């Protein structure tokens, strides 16, 4: 056991979660793998969505995994950075849109 | 980016013994990762044995006009290992009598061998079904004396297989050197102009894709699709197939992995992606590789590690296909590169 909360080496042990709950673990990985198959969206597009979400949920494992996945798919760094900005824009927008609530409250309380 | 080979820079990894020590030691010796031998024993494939011989691959020399960062040959302008005409004559004797349907010339830049054209001319007379030359493309633009190569290839019905790490300039030049992308594009356009790579054309033009870094190639069909669209839209270029080839931890790619502290993670990636279904189709089971000085190997990678065939016949002068067929194939941990994911060979994926 390391003294850090995040260890890069833990990513490849992800599959082991199934050992403590085979049914749920198997269901999760089956679902996960099905999500990223070619569908109405290409696997390439889904990889970029995953990269953006990885940043928004601030998951270092996911960032490592989907940066590498993008490289393997030939996705360029410009495409990756645009995806990260798309995630960041939604996240900052989600904060800022609450500014309307603040304004509403301010106006209600003010004479 | 380095402009000299590891050998010219007297780097430790220029010695094959040092490379093998790394591949057999460390995480493998400590039991963190399994030996390749043990993995293939699980499926009854140890010792690994040849199937029918299909490809005779001849390396006509390690000299190259490029010094690509990932090169497993450690090729470059400073390499002096060039096949002599005498060895070529011995190869021609074998080419005329082989049961293999494919002759595959590689290097270095094979075109830099001073007897290259003579050799191609003679070899093409043997009537072998598929005659491949692995051309790095930029050689065609490197010097006036190479400008006629596209027509020369066409006249000899040569199947051209060329490296192209990405359809964008940045990634290509980072791996292969400044200016490589533009020169490669020009060379591809010239090949297209005389009929290479066109749909339904018999003049075969395939591209080889190697990842530009410490990661495995993605799905070959998806990459081919992306390359075709991008090269067609941006440059009007057409080609037949894309071969996605995994970088094996040998020579300069091994040096890069160690220097960038990616070696262990990369080996984990290869072992994690081990695909038993790829084992029976790895290229050493259908290929004999001949070095510039006539020695025989199970593949070009074993050649670069100086792991000669385990057979009484070890040199082209004594070549005997039946005896070679009896051999066990020499393996080490670099072999995980050929069994990862969909597998990897000089002809692309295997599984």
CSV table of C-alpha atoms in Angstrom, one decimal:
chain,number,residue,atom,x,y,z
A,1,UNK,CA,0.0,0.0,0.0
A,2,UNK,CA,1.4,3.3,-1.0
A,3,UNK,CA,1.2,6.6,0.9
A,4,UNK,CA,-0.6,8.3,-1.9
A,5,UNK,CA,-4.3,8.4,-2.7
A,6,UNK,CA,-3.6,8.1,-6.4
A,7,UNK,CA,-1.0,5.6,-7.8
A,8,UNK,CA,-0.7,5.4,-11.6
A,9,UNK,CA,0.0,1.7,-11.2
A,10,UNK,CA,-3.5,1.2,-9.8
A,11,UNK,CA,-5.1,1.9,-13.1
A,12,UNK,CA,-4.2,-1.5,-14.5
A,13,UNK,CA,-5.7,-3.2,-11.4
A,14,UNK,CA,-9.1,-1.6,-12.1
A,15,UNK,CA,-10.4,-5.0,-13.3
A,16,UNK,CA,-9.8,-6.5,-9.9
A,17,UNK,CA,-12.9,-4.7,-8.5
A,18,UNK,CA,-14.7,-7.7,-10.0
A,19,UNK,CA,-13.0,-10.0,-7.5
A,20,UNK,CA,-15.0,-8.6,-4.6
A,21,UNK,CA,-18.3,-8.4,-6.4
A,22,UNK,CA,-18.3,-10.5,-9.5
A,23,UNK,CA,-21.8,-9.9,-10.6
A,24,UNK,CA,-21.7,-6.1,-10.3
A,25,UNK,CA,-18.2,-5.8,-11.6
A,26,UNK,CA,-18.9,-8.0,-14.6
A,27,UNK,CA,-22.1,-6.0,-15.3
A,28,UNK,CA,-20.2,-2.7,-15.1
A,29,UNK,CA,-17.4,-3.8,-17.4
A,30,UNK,CA,-19.8,-5.3,-19.9
A,31,UNK,CA,-21.7,-2.0,-19.9
A,32,UNK,CA,-18.5,0.1,-20.1
A,33,UNK,CA,-17.2,-1.9,-23.1
A,34,UNK,CA,-20.5,-1.7,-24.9
A,35,UNK,CA,-20.7,2.1,-24.4
A,36,UNK,CA,-17.4,2.6,-26.2
A,37,UNK,CA,-18.1,0.4,-29.2
A,38,UNK,CA,-18.8,2.0,-32.6
A,39,UNK,CA,-22.4,3.1,-32.7
A,40,UNK,CA,-24.3,6.2,-33.8
A,41,UNK,CA,-21.2,7.9,-32.5
A,42,UNK,CA,-17.8,6.6,-33.6
A,43,UNK,CA,-15.4,5.1,-31.1
A,44,UNK,CA,-13.1,8.0,-31.9
A,45,UNK,CA,-15.8,10.6,-31.0
A,46,UNK,CA,-16.6,8.8,-27.8
A,47,UNK,CA,-12.9,8.7,-26.8
A,48,UNK,CA,-12.8,12.5,-27.1
A,49,UNK,CA,-16.0,12.8,-25.0
A,50,UNK,CA,-14.5,10.5,-22.4
A,51,UNK,CA,-11.4,12.7,-22.3
A,52,UNK,CA,-13.4,15.8,-21.7
A,53,UNK,CA,-15.5,14.2,-19.0
A,54,UNK,CA,-12.3,12.8,-17.4
A,55,UNK,CA,-11.1,16.3,-16.9
A,56,UNK,CA,-14.5,17.6,-15.6
A,57,UNK,CA,-14.6,14.8,-13.0
A,58,UNK,CA,-10.9,15.3,-12.4
A,59,UNK,CA,-10.1,11.6,-12.6
A,60,UNK,CA,-6.3,11.2,-13.1
A,61,UNK,CA,-6.7,7.6,-14.1
A,62,UNK,CA,-9.2,8.5,-16.8
A,63,UNK,CA,-7.0,11.3,-18.0
A,64,UNK,CA,-4.1,8.9,-18.4
A,65,UNK,CA,-6.2,6.3,-20.0
A,66,UNK,CA,-8.0,8.5,-22.6
A,67,UNK,CA,-4.9,10.5,-23.5
A,68,UNK,CA,-3.2,7.2,-24.4
A,69,UNK,CA,-6.4,6.0,-26.1
A,70,UNK,CA,-6.5,9.2,-28.2
A,71,UNK,CA,-2.9,8.8,-29.2
A,72,UNK,CA,-3.6,5.2,-30.2
A,73,UNK,CA,-6.5,6.3,-32.3
A,74,UNK,CA,-4.3,9.0,-34.1
A,75,UNK,CA,-6.3,11.8,-32.4
A,76,UNK,CA,-4.2,15.0,-32.5
A,77,UNK,CA,-3.2,17.1,-29.5
A,78,UNK,CA,-5.3,20.0,-31.0
A,79,UNK,CA,-8.4,17.8,-31.0
A,80,UNK,CA,-7.7,16.6,-27.4
A,81,UNK,CA,-7.2,20.2,-26.1
A,82,UNK,CA,-10.4,21.3,-27.8
A,83,UNK,CA,-12.3,18.5,-26.1
A,84,UNK,CA,-10.8,19.5,-22.7
A,85,UNK,CA,-12.0,23.1,-23.4
A,86,UNK,CA,-15.4,21.9,-24.2
A,87,UNK,CA,-15.6,20.1,-20.8
A,88,UNK,CA,-14.1,23.2,-19.1
A,89,UNK,CA,-16.5,25.5,-20.8
A,90,UNK,CA,-19.5,23.5,-19.6
A,91,UNK,CA,-18.1,23.2,-16.1
A,92,UNK,CA,-17.4,27.0,-15.8
A,93,UNK,CA,-20.7,27.7,-17.5
A,94,UNK,CA,-22.4,25.6,-14.9
A,95,UNK,CA,-20.8,27.7,-12.2
A,96,UNK,CA,-21.6,31.0,-13.8
A,97,UNK,CA,-25.2,30.2,-14.6
A,98,UNK,CA,-25.7,30.1,-10.9
A,99,UNK,CA,-24.8,33.8,-11.0
A,100,UNK,CA,-28.4,34.3,-12.2
A,101,UNK,CA,-29.6,32.7,-8.9
A,102,UNK,CA,-27.3,35.1,-7.0
A,103,UNK,CA,-28.7,38.0,-9.0
A,104,UNK,CA,-32.3,36.9,-8.4
A,105,UNK,CA,-31.7,36.6,-4.6
A,106,UNK,CA,-29.8,39.9,-4.5
A,107,UNK,CA,-32.7,41.7,-6.3
A,108,UNK,CA,-35.3,40.0,-4.1
A,109,UNK,CA,-33.5,41.0,-0.9
A,110,UNK,CA,-32.7,44.5,-2.0
A,111,UNK,CA,-35.0,47.6,-1.8
B,1,UNK,CA,16.4,14.9,-32.6
B,2,UNK,CA,19.6,12.8,-33.0
B,3,UNK,CA,21.3,12.9,-36.4
B,4,UNK,CA,23.5,9.9,-35.7
B,5,UNK,CA,22.9,6.2,-34.9
B,6,UNK,CA,23.4,4.8,-31.4
B,7,UNK,CA,26.4,3.0,-32.9
B,8,UNK,CA,28.0,6.2,-34.0
B,9,UNK,CA,27.3,7.8,-30.6
B,10,UNK,CA,28.9,4.8,-28.9
B,11,UNK,CA,25.7,4.4,-26.8
B,12,UNK,CA,25.5,1.3,-24.5
B,13,UNK,CA,22.4,0.1,-26.3
B,14,UNK,CA,24.3,-0.1,-29.6
B,15,UNK,CA,25.5,-3.4,-28.2
B,16,UNK,CA,22.9,-6.2,-28.6
B,17,UNK,CA,24.0,-7.9,-25.4
B,18,UNK,CA,23.0,-4.9,-23.4
B,19,UNK,CA,19.6,-4.8,-25.1
B,20,UNK,CA,19.1,-8.5,-24.4
B,21,UNK,CA,20.1,-8.0,-20.8
B,22,UNK,CA,17.4,-5.4,-20.3
B,23,UNK,CA,14.8,-7.5,-22.1
B,24,UNK,CA,15.6,-10.6,-20.0
B,25,UNK,CA,16.2,-8.8,-16.7
B,26,UNK,CA,14.4,-6.2,-14.6
B,27,UNK,CA,10.6,-6.6,-14.3
B,28,UNK,CA,10.8,-10.0,-16.1
B,29,UNK,CA,13.6,-11.4,-13.9
B,30,UNK,CA,11.8,-10.1,-10.8
B,31,UNK,CA,8.7,-12.0,-11.8
B,32,UNK,CA,6.5,-8.8,-12.1
B,33,UNK,CA,5.9,-9.8,-15.7
B,34,UNK,CA,6.0,-13.2,-17.3
B,35,UNK,CA,8.6,-14.4,-19.8
B,36,UNK,CA,7.3,-14.7,-23.4
B,37,UNK,CA,8.3,-18.3,-23.3
B,38,UNK,CA,6.0,-19.1,-20.4
B,39,UNK,CA,3.1,-17.3,-22.0
B,40,UNK,CA,3.3,-19.2,-25.2
B,41,UNK,CA,3.9,-22.5,-23.2
B,42,UNK,CA,0.4,-21.9,-21.7
B,43,UNK,CA,-1.1,-22.5,-25.1
B,44,UNK,CA,1.2,-25.3,-26.2
B,45,UNK,CA,3.2,-23.1,-28.6
B,46,UNK,CA,6.6,-23.4,-26.9
B,47,UNK,CA,9.0,-24.0,-28.6
B,48,UNK,CA,7.6,-21.8,-31.4
B,49,UNK,CA,7.9,-23.5,-34.7
B,50,UNK,CA,7.7,-22.3,-38.3
B,51,UNK,CA,4.7,-22.8,-40.6
B,52,UNK,CA,5.0,-22.8,-44.3
B,53,UNK,CA,7.6,-20.3,-45.6
B,54,UNK,CA,5.9,-17.4,-47.3
B,55,UNK,CA,8.2,-14.4,-47.0
B,56,UNK,CA,11.9,-14.0,-47.8
B,57,UNK,CA,12.9,-10.7,-46.3
B,58,UNK,CA,16.3,-9.4,-47.2
B,59,UNK,CA,18.0,-6.5,-45.5
B,60,UNK,CA,20.4,-4.9,-48.0
B,61,UNK,CA,22.0,-2.6,-45.5
B,62,UNK,CA,21.6,-0.3,-42.5
B,63,UNK,CA,22.5,2.9,-44.2
B,64,UNK,CA,19.6,5.4,-44.4
B,65,UNK,CA,19.0,9.0,-45.2
B,66,UNK,CA,16.8,9.4,-42.1
B,67,UNK,CA,17.5,8.8,-38.4
B,68,UNK,CA,14.0,8.0,-37.1
B,69,UNK,CA,13.7,8.1,-33.3
B,70,UNK,CA,11.8,4.7,-33.2
B,71,UNK,CA,14.1,2.8,-35.6
B,72,UNK,CA,14.8,-0.8,-34.4
B,73,UNK,CA,17.6,-1.1,-37.0
B,74,UNK,CA,19.5,1.9,-35.6
B,75,UNK,CA,19.8,2.9,-39.2
B,76,UNK,CA,21.3,6.2,-40.4
B,77,UNK,CA,23.7,7.9,-42.8
B,78,UNK,CA,26.7,6.8,-40.7
B,79,UNK,CA,25.9,3.1,-40.9
B,80,UNK,CA,28.4,1.3,-43.2
B,81,UNK,CA,26.8,-2.2,-43.2
B,82,UNK,CA,25.9,-2.6,-46.8
B,83,UNK,CA,25.2,-5.9,-48.6
B,84,UNK,CA,27.9,-6.7,-51.2
B,85,UNK,CA,27.3,-7.9,-54.7
B,86,UNK,CA,28.7,-11.3,-53.8
B,87,UNK,CA,26.1,-11.7,-51.0
B,88,UNK,CA,23.4,-10.5,-53.4
B,89,UNK,CA,24.4,-13.2,-55.9
B,90,UNK,CA,24.0,-15.8,-53.1
B,91,UNK,CA,20.6,-14.3,-52.3
B,92,UNK,CA,19.5,-14.4,-56.0
B,93,UNK,CA,20.3,-18.1,-56.1
B,94,UNK,CA,17.9,-18.6,-53.1
B,95,UNK,CA,15.3,-16.3,-54.6
B,96,UNK,CA,15.2,-18.4,-57.8
B,97,UNK,CA,14.5,-21.6,-55.9
B,98,UNK,CA,12.5,-20.5,-52.8
B,99,UNK,CA,9.0,-21.7,-52.0
B,100,UNK,CA,8.2,-18.2,-50.6
B,101,UNK,CA,5.6,-16.2,-52.6
B,102,UNK,CA,6.9,-12.8,-51.3
B,103,UNK,CA,10.3,-11.2,-51.6
B,104,UNK,CA,10.6,-8.2,-49.2
B,105,UNK,CA,13.6,-5.9,-49.5
B,106,UNK,CA,14.3,-3.6,-46.5
B,107,UNK,CA,17.1,-1.6,-44.8
B,108,UNK,CA,18.0,1.1,-43.9
B,109,UNK,CA,17.0,2.7,-47.1
B,110,UNK,CA,17.4,-0.2,-49.4
B,111,UNK,CA,17.8,2.2,-52.4
B,112,UNK,CA,21.1,3.5,-50.9
B,113,UNK,CA,22.8,0.1,-51.6
B,114,UNK,CA,25.0,0.9,-54.7
B,115,UNK,CA,23.8,-2.3,-56.3
B,116,UNK,CA,20.1,-1.9,-55.4
B,117,UNK,CA,18.9,-1.4,-59.0
B,118,UNK,CA,20.9,-4.3,-60.4
B,119,UNK,CA,19.6,-6.5,-57.6
B,120,UNK,CA,16.0,-5.6,-58.1
B,121,UNK,CA,16.4,-6.1,-61.9
B,122,UNK,CA,17.8,-9.6,-61.4
B,123,UNK,CA,15.4,-10.5,-58.6
B,124,UNK,CA,12.4,-9.5,-60.6
B,125,UNK,CA,13.3,-12.0,-63.3
B,126,UNK,CA,12.8,-14.8,-60.8
B,127,UNK,CA,9.0,-14.3,-61.2
B,128,UNK,CA,8.2,-14.1,-57.5
B,129,UNK,CA,4.5,-13.3,-56.9
B,130,UNK,CA,4.8,-10.3,-54.6
B,131,UNK,CA,8.0,-8.2,-54.7
B,132,UNK,CA,8.1,-5.6,-51.9
B,133,UNK,CA,10.5,-2.8,-51.5
B,134,UNK,CA,10.2,-0.9,-48.2
B,135,UNK,CA,10.9,2.7,-49.2
B,136,UNK,CA,11.0,5.5,-46.7
B,137,UNK,CA,9.6,7.9,-49.4
B,138,UNK,CA,12.0,10.8,-48.7
B,139,UNK,CA,14.8,8.9,-50.4
B,140,UNK,CA,13.0,9.5,-53.7
B,141,UNK,CA,13.5,13.3,-53.1
B,142,UNK,CA,16.8,13.1,-51.3
B,143,UNK,CA,19.1,13.2,-54.3
B,144,UNK,CA,18.8,13.5,-58.1
B,145,UNK,CA,20.0,10.0,-58.6
B,146,UNK,CA,16.9,8.7,-56.8
B,147,UNK,CA,14.3,10.8,-58.7
B,148,UNK,CA,13.6,8.1,-61.2
B,149,UNK,CA,12.8,5.5,-58.5
B,150,UNK,CA,9.0,5.7,-58.9
B,151,UNK,CA,9.3,4.8,-62.6
B,152,UNK,CA,11.9,2.2,-61.8
B,153,UNK,CA,9.6,0.6,-59.3
B,154,UNK,CA,6.8,0.6,-61.9
B,155,UNK,CA,9.0,-1.0,-64.6
B,156,UNK,CA,9.7,-3.9,-62.2
B,157,UNK,CA,6.2,-4.2,-60.9
B,158,UNK,CA,7.5,-3.6,-57.3
B,159,UNK,CA,5.0,-3.4,-54.5
B,160,UNK,CA,6.0,-0.2,-52.6
B,161,UNK,CA,5.5,-0.2,-48.8
B,162,UNK,CA,6.2,3.1,-47.2
B,163,UNK,CA,6.3,4.5,-43.7
B,164,UNK,CA,4.0,7.4,-42.8
B,165,UNK,CA,3.5,7.8,-39.0
B,166,UNK,CA,0.7,10.4,-39.3
B,167,UNK,CA,-1.3,12.4,-41.7
B,168,UNK,CA,-0.2,15.6,-40.0
B,169,UNK,CA,3.1,17.3,-40.4
B,170,UNK,CA,3.9,17.8,-36.7
B,171,UNK,CA,3.7,14.2,-35.7
B,172,UNK,CA,5.5,12.9,-38.7
B,173,UNK,CA,8.4,15.3,-38.4
B,174,UNK,CA,8.8,14.7,-34.7
B,175,UNK,CA,9.3,11.0,-35.2
B,176,UNK,CA,11.2,11.0,-38.5
B,177,UNK,CA,12.9,14.4,-38.7
B,178,UNK,CA,12.2,18.0,-40.0
B,179,UNK,CA,10.9,18.2,-43.5
B,180,UNK,CA,10.1,14.5,-43.7
B,181,UNK,CA,6.3,15.1,-44.0
B,182,UNK,CA,6.5,17.4,-47.0
B,183,UNK,CA,9.0,15.2,-48.8
B,184,UNK,CA,6.9,12.1,-48.1
B,185,UNK,CA,3.7,13.8,-49.4
B,186,UNK,CA,5.6,14.8,-52.6
B,187,UNK,CA,6.9,11.3,-53.1
B,188,UNK,CA,3.4,9.8,-52.6
B,189,UNK,CA,2.0,12.2,-55.1
B,190,UNK,CA,4.6,11.2,-57.6
B,191,UNK,CA,3.8,7.5,-57.0
B,192,UNK,CA,0.1,8.3,-57.5
B,193,UNK,CA,0.8,10.2,-60.7
B,194,UNK,CA,2.3,7.1,-62.4
B,195,UNK,CA,-0.5,4.8,-61.2
B,196,UNK,CA,0.6,3.6,-57.7
B,197,UNK,CA,-2.0,3.3,-55.0
B,198,UNK,CA,-5.0,4.0,-57.3
B,199,UNK,CA,-8.2,2.0,-56.7
B,200,UNK,CA,-8.0,-1.2,-58.8
B,201,UNK,CA,-4.4,-0.5,-59.8
B,202,UNK,CA,-2.0,-3.5,-59.8
B,203,UNK,CA,0.7,-1.1,-58.7
B,204,UNK,CA,0.5,-1.7,-55.0
B,205,UNK,CA,1.2,1.1,-52.6
B,206,UNK,CA,0.7,0.4,-48.9
B,207,UNK,CA,1.6,2.6,-45.9
B,208,UNK,CA,3.1,1.6,-42.6
B,209,UNK,CA,2.0,3.3,-39.5
B,210,UNK,CA,4.1,3.2,-36.3
B,211,UNK,CA,3.0,5.1,-33.2
B,212,UNK,CA,5.1,8.1,-32.5
B,213,UNK,CA,5.6,7.3,-28.9
B,214,UNK,CA,5.2,4.9,-26.0
B,215,UNK,CA,1.8,3.5,-26.9
B,216,UNK,CA,0.4,0.8,-29.1
B,217,UNK,CA,-1.2,1.3,-32.4
B,218,UNK,CA,-5.0,1.6,-32.4
B,219,UNK,CA,-7.4,-0.3,-34.6
B,220,UNK,CA,-5.8,-0.8,-38.1
B,221,UNK,CA,-9.0,-0.5,-40.1
B,222,UNK,CA,-10.0,2.7,-38.2
B,223,UNK,CA,-6.6,4.2,-38.7
B,224,UNK,CA,-6.6,3.3,-42.4
B,225,UNK,CA,-10.0,5.0,-42.7
B,226,UNK,CA,-8.7,8.2,-41.1
B,227,UNK,CA,-5.5,8.2,-43.1
B,228,UNK,CA,-7.4,7.7,-46.4
B,229,UNK,CA,-9.8,10.5,-45.8
B,230,UNK,CA,-7.1,13.0,-44.5
B,231,UNK,CA,-4.5,12.3,-47.2
B,232,UNK,CA,-7.2,12.4,-50.0
B,233,UNK,CA,-8.8,15.6,-48.7
B,234,UNK,CA,-5.6,17.5,-47.9
B,235,UNK,CA,-3.3,16.3,-50.6
B,236,UNK,CA,-5.3,14.2,-53.2
B,237,UNK,CA,-3.2,11.1,-52.2
B,238,UNK,CA,-4.5,7.6,-52.5
B,239,UNK,CA,-3.0,4.3,-51.3
B,240,UNK,CA,-4.2,0.8,-50.9
B,241,UNK,CA,-3.7,-0.5,-47.3
B,242,UNK,CA,-2.4,0.8,-44.0
B,243,UNK,CA,-0.3,-1.6,-41.9
B,244,UNK,CA,-0.3,-0.7,-38.2
B,245,UNK,CA,2.9,-1.9,-36.7
B,246,UNK,CA,3.8,-2.0,-33.0
B,247,UNK,CA,7.1,-0.5,-32.1
B,248,UNK,CA,9.3,-3.2,-30.6
B,249,UNK,CA,11.6,-2.4,-27.6
B,250,UNK,CA,14.8,-2.7,-29.6
B,251,UNK,CA,17.7,-0.3,-30.5
B,252,UNK,CA,16.6,3.4,-30.7
B,253,UNK,CA,13.0,2.7,-29.6
B,254,UNK,CA,14.3,0.9,-26.5
B,255,UNK,CA,16.7,3.8,-25.9
B,256,UNK,CA,13.8,6.2,-26.2
B,257,UNK,CA,11.7,4.2,-23.8
B,258,UNK,CA,14.4,4.1,-21.1
B,259,UNK,CA,15.4,7.7,-21.5
B,260,UNK,CA,11.7,8.9,-21.3
B,261,UNK,CA,11.1,6.6,-18.3
B,262,UNK,CA,8.4,4.7,-20.3
B,263,UNK,CA,10.1,1.3,-20.5
B,264,UNK,CA,8.3,-0.5,-17.7
B,265,UNK,CA,4.9,1.0,-18.5
B,266,UNK,CA,5.4,0.1,-22.2
B,267,UNK,CA,6.3,-3.5,-21.4
B,268,UNK,CA,3.2,-3.7,-19.1
B,269,UNK,CA,1.1,-2.5,-22.0
B,270,UNK,CA,2.5,-5.1,-24.3
B,271,UNK,CA,2.1,-7.9,-21.8
B,272,UNK,CA,-1.4,-6.8,-20.8
B,273,UNK,CA,-2.4,-6.7,-24.5
B,274,UNK,CA,-1.0,-10.2,-25.1
B,275,UNK,CA,-3.3,-12.0,-27.5
B,276,UNK,CA,-2.9,-15.8,-27.7
B,277,UNK,CA,-4.7,-15.8,-31.0
B,278,UNK,CA,-1.9,-13.8,-32.6
B,279,UNK,CA,0.8,-16.3,-31.6
B,280,UNK,CA,0.3,-18.8,-34.3
B,281,UNK,CA,0.4,-16.1,-37.0
B,282,UNK,CA,3.4,-14.1,-35.9
B,283,UNK,CA,5.6,-13.3,-38.8
B,284,UNK,CA,8.6,-15.4,-37.7
B,285,UNK,CA,6.4,-18.4,-38.4
B,286,UNK,CA,6.3,-17.6,-42.2
B,287,UNK,CA,9.4,-15.5,-42.7
B,288,UNK,CA,13.2,-15.9,-43.1
B,289,UNK,CA,15.2,-12.7,-42.6
B,290,UNK,CA,18.6,-12.3,-44.3
B,291,UNK,CA,21.0,-9.7,-43.0
B,292,UNK,CA,23.3,-7.5,-45.1
B,293,UNK,CA,26.2,-9.9,-44.5
B,294,UNK,CA,24.1,-13.0,-45.3
B,295,UNK,CA,23.2,-14.4,-41.9
B,296,UNK,CA,19.8,-15.9,-41.4
B,297,UNK,CA,17.3,-14.8,-38.7
B,298,UNK,CA,13.7,-15.6,-37.7
B,299,UNK,CA,12.7,-11.9,-38.3
B,300,UNK,CA,14.2,-8.5,-38.8
B,301,UNK,CA,13.9,-7.8,-35.0
B,302,UNK,CA,16.0,-10.9,-34.1
B,303,UNK,CA,18.4,-9.7,-36.8
B,304,UNK,CA,18.9,-6.4,-34.9
B,305,UNK,CA,19.4,-8.3,-31.7
B,306,UNK,CA,21.9,-10.7,-33.5
B,307,UNK,CA,19.8,-13.8,-32.6
B,308,UNK,CA,20.7,-16.0,-35.5
B,309,UNK,CA,18.4,-18.9,-36.5
B,310,UNK,CA,18.7,-22.1,-34.3
B,311,UNK,CA,19.6,-24.3,-37.3
B,312,UNK,CA,22.6,-26.0,-38.8
B,313,UNK,CA,22.0,-23.6,-41.7
B,314,UNK,CA,22.9,-20.1,-40.5
B,315,UNK,CA,24.1,-18.4,-43.6
B,316,UNK,CA,22.6,-17.7,-47.1
B,317,UNK,CA,25.5,-19.6,-48.7
B,318,UNK,CA,24.3,-22.8,-47.0
B,319,UNK,CA,20.6,-22.0,-47.4
B,320,UNK,CA,18.3,-25.0,-47.2
B,321,UNK,CA,14.6,-24.4,-46.8
B,322,UNK,CA,13.8,-28.0,-45.6
B,323,UNK,CA,16.4,-27.8,-42.9
B,324,UNK,CA,15.4,-24.3,-41.8
B,325,UNK,CA,11.8,-25.6,-41.5
B,326,UNK,CA,13.0,-27.9,-38.8
B,327,UNK,CA,14.2,-25.1,-36.5
B,328,UNK,CA,12.8,-23.7,-33.3
B,329,UNK,CA,12.2,-20.0,-33.4
B,330,UNK,CA,14.3,-17.9,-31.1
B,331,UNK,CA,12.2,-15.7,-28.8
B,332,UNK,CA,12.7,-13.1,-26.1
B,333,UNK,CA,10.6,-10.5,-24.4
B,334,UNK,CA,10.6,-8.2,-27.4
B,335,UNK,CA,8.2,-10.8,-29.0
B,336,UNK,CA,5.4,-9.4,-26.8
B,337,UNK,CA,5.4,-6.6,-29.4
B,338,UNK,CA,4.2,-9.0,-32.1
B,339,UNK,CA,1.4,-10.6,-30.0
B,340,UNK,CA,-0.1,-7.4,-28.5
B,341,UNK,CA,-3.7,-6.7,-29.4
B,342,UNK,CA,-4.5,-7.6,-33.0
B,343,UNK,CA,-0.8,-8.7,-33.3
B,344,UNK,CA,1.8,-7.0,-35.4
B,345,UNK,CA,4.1,-7.9,-38.4
B,346,UNK,CA,5.7,-6.3,-41.4
B,347,UNK,CA,2.3,-6.9,-43.1
B,348,UNK,CA,0.3,-5.3,-40.3
B,349,UNK,CA,-2.0,-7.0,-37.9
B,350,UNK,CA,-2.1,-10.8,-37.8
B,351,UNK,CA,-5.1,-11.8,-35.6
